[in-house]
mmCIF file of C-alpha atoms in Angstrom:
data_model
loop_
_atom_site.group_PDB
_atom_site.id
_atom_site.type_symbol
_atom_site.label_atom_id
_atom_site.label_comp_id
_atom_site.label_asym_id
_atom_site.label_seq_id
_atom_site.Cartn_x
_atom_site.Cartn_y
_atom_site.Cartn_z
ATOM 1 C CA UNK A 1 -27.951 68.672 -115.299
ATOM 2 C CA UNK A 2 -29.834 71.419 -116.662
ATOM 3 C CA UNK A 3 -31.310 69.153 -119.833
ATOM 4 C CA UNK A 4 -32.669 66.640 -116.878
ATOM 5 C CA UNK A 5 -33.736 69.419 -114.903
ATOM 6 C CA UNK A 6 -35.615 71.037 -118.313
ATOM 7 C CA UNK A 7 -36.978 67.864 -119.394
ATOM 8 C CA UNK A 8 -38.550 67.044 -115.851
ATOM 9 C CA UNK A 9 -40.223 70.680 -115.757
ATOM 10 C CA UNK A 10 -41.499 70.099 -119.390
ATOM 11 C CA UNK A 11 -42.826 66.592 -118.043
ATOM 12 C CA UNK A 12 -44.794 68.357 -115.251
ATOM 13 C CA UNK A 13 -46.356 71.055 -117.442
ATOM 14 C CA UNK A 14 -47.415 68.420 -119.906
ATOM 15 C CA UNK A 15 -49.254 66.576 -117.283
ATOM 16 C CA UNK A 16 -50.857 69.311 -115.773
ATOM 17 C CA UNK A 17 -52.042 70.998 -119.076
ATOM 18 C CA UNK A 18 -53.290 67.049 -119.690
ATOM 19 C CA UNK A 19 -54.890 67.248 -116.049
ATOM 20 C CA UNK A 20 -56.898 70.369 -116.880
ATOM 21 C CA UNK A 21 -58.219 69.003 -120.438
ATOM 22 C CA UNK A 22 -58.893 65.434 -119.322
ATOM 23 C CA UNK A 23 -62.316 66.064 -117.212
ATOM 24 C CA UNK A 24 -63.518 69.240 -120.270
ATOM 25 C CA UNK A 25 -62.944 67.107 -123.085
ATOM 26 C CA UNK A 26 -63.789 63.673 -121.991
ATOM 27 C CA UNK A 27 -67.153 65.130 -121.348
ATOM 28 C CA UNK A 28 -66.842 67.986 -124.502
ATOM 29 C CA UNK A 29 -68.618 65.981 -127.021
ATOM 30 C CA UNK A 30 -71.864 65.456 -124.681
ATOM 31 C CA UNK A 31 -73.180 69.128 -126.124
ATOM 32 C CA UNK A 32 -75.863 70.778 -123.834
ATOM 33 C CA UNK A 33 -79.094 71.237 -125.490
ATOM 34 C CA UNK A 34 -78.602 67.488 -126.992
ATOM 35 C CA UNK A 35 -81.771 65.173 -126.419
ATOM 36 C CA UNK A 36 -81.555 61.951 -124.478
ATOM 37 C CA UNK A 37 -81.702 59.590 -127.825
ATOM 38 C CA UNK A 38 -79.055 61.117 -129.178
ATOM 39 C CA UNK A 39 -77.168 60.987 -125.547
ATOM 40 C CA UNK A 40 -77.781 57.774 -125.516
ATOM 41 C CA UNK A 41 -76.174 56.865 -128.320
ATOM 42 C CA UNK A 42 -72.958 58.445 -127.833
ATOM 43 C CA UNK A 43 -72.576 57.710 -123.853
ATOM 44 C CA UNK A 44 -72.961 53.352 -125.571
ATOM 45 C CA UNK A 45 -70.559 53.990 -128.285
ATOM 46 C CA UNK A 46 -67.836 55.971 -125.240
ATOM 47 C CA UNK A 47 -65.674 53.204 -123.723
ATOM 48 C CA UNK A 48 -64.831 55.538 -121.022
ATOM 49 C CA UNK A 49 -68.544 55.037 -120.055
ATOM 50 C CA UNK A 50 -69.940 51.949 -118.546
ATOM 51 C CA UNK A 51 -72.710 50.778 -116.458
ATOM 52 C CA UNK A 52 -75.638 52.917 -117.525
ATOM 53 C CA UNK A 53 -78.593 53.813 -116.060
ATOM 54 C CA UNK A 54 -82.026 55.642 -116.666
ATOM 55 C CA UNK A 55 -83.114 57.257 -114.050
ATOM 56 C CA UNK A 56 -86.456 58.570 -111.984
ATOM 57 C CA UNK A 57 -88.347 61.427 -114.634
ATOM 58 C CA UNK A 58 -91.107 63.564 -113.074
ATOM 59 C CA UNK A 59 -93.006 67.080 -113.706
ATOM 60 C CA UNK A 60 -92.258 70.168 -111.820
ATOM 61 C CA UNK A 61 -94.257 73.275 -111.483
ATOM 62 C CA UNK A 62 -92.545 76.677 -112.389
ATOM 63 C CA UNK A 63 -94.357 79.660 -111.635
ATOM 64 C CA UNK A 64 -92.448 81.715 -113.913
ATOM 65 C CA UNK A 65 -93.470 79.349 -117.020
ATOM 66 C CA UNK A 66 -96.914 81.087 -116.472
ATOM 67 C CA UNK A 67 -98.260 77.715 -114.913
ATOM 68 C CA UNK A 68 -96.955 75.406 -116.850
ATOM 69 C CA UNK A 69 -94.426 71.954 -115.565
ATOM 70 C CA UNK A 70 -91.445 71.150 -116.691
ATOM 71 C CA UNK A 71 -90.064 67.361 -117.571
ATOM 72 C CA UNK A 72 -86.560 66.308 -115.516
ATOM 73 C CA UNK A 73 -85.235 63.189 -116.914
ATOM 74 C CA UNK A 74 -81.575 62.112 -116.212
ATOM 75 C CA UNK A 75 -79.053 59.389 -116.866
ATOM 76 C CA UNK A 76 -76.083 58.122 -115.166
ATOM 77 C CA UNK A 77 -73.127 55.956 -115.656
ATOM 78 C CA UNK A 78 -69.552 55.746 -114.143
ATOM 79 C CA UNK A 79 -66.790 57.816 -115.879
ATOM 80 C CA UNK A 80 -63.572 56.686 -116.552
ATOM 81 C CA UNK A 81 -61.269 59.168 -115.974
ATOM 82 C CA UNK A 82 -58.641 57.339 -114.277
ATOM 83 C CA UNK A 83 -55.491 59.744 -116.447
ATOM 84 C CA UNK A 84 -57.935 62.898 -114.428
ATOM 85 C CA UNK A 85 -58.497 62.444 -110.633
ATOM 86 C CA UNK A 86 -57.697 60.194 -107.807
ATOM 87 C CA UNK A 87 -60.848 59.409 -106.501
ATOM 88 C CA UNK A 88 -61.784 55.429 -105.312
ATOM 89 C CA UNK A 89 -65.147 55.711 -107.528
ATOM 90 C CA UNK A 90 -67.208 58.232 -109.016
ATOM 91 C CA UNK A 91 -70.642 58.235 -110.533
ATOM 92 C CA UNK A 92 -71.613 60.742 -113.856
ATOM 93 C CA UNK A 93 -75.077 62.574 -114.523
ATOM 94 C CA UNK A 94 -76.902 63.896 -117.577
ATOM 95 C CA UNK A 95 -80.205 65.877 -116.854
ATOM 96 C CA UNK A 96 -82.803 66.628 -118.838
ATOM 97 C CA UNK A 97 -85.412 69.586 -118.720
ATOM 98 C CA UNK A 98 -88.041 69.111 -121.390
ATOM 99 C CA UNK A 99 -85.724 66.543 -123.340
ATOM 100 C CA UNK A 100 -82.848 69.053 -123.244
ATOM 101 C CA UNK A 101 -79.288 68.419 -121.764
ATOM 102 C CA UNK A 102 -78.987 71.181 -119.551
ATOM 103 C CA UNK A 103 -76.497 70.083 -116.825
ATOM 104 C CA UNK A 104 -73.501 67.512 -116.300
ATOM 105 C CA UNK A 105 -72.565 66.480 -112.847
ATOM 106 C CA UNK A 106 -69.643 64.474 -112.021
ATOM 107 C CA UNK A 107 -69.899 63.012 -108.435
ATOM 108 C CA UNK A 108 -66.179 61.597 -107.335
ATOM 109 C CA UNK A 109 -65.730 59.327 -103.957
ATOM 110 C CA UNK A 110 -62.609 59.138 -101.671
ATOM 111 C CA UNK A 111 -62.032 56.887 -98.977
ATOM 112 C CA UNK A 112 -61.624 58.086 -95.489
ATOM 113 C CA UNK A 113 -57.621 57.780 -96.162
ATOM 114 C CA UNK A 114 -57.307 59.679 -99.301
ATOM 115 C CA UNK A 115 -58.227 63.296 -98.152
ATOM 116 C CA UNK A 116 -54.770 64.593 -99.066
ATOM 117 C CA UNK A 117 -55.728 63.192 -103.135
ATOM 118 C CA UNK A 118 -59.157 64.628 -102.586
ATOM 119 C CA UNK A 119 -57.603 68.232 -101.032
ATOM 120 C CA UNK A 120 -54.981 68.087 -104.278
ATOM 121 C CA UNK A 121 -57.895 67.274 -106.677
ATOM 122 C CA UNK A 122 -59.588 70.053 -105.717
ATOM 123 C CA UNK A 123 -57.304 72.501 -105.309
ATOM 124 C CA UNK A 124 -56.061 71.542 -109.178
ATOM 125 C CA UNK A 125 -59.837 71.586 -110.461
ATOM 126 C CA UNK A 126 -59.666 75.369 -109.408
ATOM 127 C CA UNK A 127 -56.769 76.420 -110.550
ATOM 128 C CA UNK A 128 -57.553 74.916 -114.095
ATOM 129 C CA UNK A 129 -61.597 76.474 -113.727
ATOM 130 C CA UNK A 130 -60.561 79.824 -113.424
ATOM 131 C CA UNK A 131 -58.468 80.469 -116.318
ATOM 132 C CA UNK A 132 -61.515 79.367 -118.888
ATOM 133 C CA UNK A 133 -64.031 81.007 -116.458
ATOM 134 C CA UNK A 134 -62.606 84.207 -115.043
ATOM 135 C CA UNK A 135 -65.243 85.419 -112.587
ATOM 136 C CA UNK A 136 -65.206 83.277 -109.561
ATOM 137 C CA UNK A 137 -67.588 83.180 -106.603
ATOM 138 C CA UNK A 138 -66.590 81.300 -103.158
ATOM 139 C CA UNK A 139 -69.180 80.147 -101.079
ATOM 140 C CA UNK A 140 -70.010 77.802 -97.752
ATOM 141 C CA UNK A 141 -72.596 75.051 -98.301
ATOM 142 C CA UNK A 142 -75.243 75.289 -95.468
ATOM 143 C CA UNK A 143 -77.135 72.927 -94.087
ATOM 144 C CA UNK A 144 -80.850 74.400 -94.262
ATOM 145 C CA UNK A 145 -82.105 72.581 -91.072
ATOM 146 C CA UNK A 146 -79.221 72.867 -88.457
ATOM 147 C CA UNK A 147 -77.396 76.092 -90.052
ATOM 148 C CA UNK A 148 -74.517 73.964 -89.896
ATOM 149 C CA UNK A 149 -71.465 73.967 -92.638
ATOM 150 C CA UNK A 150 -71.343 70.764 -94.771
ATOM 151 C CA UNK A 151 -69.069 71.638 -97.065
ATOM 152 C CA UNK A 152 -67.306 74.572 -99.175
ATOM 153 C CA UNK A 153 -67.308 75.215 -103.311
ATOM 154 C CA UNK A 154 -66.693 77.549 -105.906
ATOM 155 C CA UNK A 155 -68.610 78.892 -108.989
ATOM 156 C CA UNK A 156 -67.432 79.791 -111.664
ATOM 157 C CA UNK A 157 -68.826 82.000 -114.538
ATOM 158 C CA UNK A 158 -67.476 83.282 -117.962
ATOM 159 C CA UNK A 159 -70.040 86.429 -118.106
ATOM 160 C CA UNK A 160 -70.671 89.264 -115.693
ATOM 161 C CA UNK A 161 -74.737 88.874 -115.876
ATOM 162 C CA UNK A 162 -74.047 85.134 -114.977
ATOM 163 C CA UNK A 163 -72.418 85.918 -111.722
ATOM 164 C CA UNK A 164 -74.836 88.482 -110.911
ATOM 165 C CA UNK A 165 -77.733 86.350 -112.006
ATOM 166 C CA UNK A 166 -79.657 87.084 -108.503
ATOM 167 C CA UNK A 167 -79.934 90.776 -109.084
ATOM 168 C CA UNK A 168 -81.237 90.111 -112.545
ATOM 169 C CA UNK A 169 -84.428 88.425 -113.852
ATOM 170 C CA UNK A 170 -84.249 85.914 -116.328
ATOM 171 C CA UNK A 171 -80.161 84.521 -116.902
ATOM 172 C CA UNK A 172 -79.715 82.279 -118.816
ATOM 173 C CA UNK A 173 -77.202 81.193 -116.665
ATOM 174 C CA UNK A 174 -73.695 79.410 -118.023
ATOM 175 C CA UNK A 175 -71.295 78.006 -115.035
ATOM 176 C CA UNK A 176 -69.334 75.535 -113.524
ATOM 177 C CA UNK A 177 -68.983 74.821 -110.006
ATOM 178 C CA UNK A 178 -67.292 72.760 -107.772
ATOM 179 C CA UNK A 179 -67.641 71.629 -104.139
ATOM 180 C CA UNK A 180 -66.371 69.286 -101.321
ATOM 181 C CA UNK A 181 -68.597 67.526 -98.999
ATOM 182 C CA UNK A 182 -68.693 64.482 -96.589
ATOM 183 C CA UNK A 183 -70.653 61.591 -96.272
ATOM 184 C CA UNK A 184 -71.149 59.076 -92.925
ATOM 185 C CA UNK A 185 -71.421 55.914 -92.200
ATOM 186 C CA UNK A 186 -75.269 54.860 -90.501
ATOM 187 C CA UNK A 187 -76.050 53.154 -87.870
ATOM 188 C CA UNK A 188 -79.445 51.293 -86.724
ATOM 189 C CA UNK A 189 -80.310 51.238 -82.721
ATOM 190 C CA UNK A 190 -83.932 52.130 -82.979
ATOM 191 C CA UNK A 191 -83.805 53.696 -85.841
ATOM 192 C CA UNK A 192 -81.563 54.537 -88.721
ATOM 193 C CA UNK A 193 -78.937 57.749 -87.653
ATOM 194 C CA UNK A 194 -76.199 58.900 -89.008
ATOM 195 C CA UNK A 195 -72.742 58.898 -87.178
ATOM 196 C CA UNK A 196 -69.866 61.111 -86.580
ATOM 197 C CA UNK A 197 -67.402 58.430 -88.769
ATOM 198 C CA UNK A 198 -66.770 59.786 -92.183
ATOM 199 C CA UNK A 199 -67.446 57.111 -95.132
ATOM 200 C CA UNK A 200 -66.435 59.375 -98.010
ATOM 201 C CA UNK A 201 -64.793 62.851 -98.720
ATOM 202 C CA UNK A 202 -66.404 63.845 -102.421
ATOM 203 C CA UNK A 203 -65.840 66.197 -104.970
ATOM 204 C CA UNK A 204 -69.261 67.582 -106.967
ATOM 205 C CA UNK A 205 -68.353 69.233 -110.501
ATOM 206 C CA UNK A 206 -71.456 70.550 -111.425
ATOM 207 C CA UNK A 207 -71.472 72.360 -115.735
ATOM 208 C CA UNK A 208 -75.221 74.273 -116.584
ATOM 209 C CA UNK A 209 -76.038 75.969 -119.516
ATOM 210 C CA UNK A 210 -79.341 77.017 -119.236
ATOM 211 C CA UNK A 211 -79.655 78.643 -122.614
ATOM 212 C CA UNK A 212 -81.442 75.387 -124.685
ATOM 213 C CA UNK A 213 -84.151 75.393 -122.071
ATOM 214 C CA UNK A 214 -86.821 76.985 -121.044
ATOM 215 C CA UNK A 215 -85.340 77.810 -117.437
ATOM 216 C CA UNK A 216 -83.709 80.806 -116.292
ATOM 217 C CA UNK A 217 -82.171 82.158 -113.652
ATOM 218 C CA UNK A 218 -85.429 82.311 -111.682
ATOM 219 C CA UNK A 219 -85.365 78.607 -110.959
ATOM 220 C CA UNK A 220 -84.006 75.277 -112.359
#
């Protein structure tokens, strides 16, 4: 009884200590600061990576660049990281500032039915954050127009002048953060409006390292 018993725990660890690698190293060899041709390359030659797309690039202005714009490029694709999470579909993106990889979002979809997987998910993605990134900020995501809560997340950094990036100019800032939100279904009467019915819980795992780039702290 007590071999079964240690066995079973030993099974248990080993797929949580594979749960908390899966997501870090299926995306570890996609180094920030790489360009988009060499990106490119390696997201073709992944097989967990499939149905890629470029997507919209454009200029933005940064005041703090003494004038000058910036170039945001990114591609997506769909991850497969079916051994990871239980989300119904997710959707991956690499974006560029000035030709340099600067942040990796991962953007996973749950049907209506699955919040309890999406609750778990999330709940394991923080544990397993916070023992490579130690300093942890918790925060409410706001919507801007109504003041309304849309969502909750956490942030997590490995330095002290990361976390406290908003009392100092200039961080280059290294995090990862995670979030939950909801989507809802539309509906057209005389217009398109969005209704109370929930079409997808998500989970948004958001890593930036600003430090290949020109951006800081003071905008991105």
């Amino acid at each position: 009884m007590k071999t079964t018993l240690s066995l079973f725990v030993l099974v248990i660890i080993c797929a949580l200590n594979s749960f908390s690698q899966c997501i870090v190293n299926g995306l570890h060899i996609y180094e920030m600061g790489s360009n988009k041709y060499r990106l490119l390359k390696q997201i073709n030659s992944d097989k967990a990576m499939s149905d890629i797309v470029m997507g919209i690039s454009l200029w933005e202005h940064r005041d703090y660049l003494n004038g000058d714009s910036t170039f945001f490029s990114f591609v997506s694709c769909k991850f497969d990281d079916s051994n990871c999470l239980n989300e119904n579909s997710n959707r991956l993106y690499f974006e560029f500032s000035d030709d340099k990889l600067y942040q990796i979002i991962l953007k996973c979809y749950y049907n209506p039915s699955d919040l309890d997987n999406c609750d778990k998910d999330f709940e394991k993605l923080k544990q397993e954050f916070s023992k490579t990134y130690p300093l942890v900020h918790s925060y409410n995501s706001i919507n801007d127009e109504t003041n309304e809560q849309e969502g909750e997340g956490y942030t997590f950094y490995k330095r002290k002048e990361d976390s406290e990036f908003q009392d100092n100019c200039c961080v280059k800032i290294e995090s990862v953060d995670i979030r939950t939100e909801m989507s809802y279904e539309t509906s057209y009467d005389t217009g398109w409006h969005q209704t109370g019915k929930i079409s997808d819980y998500l989970i948004v795992v958001k890593f930036l390292n600003l430090k290949n780039t020109r951006l800081d702290s003071r905008g991105y």
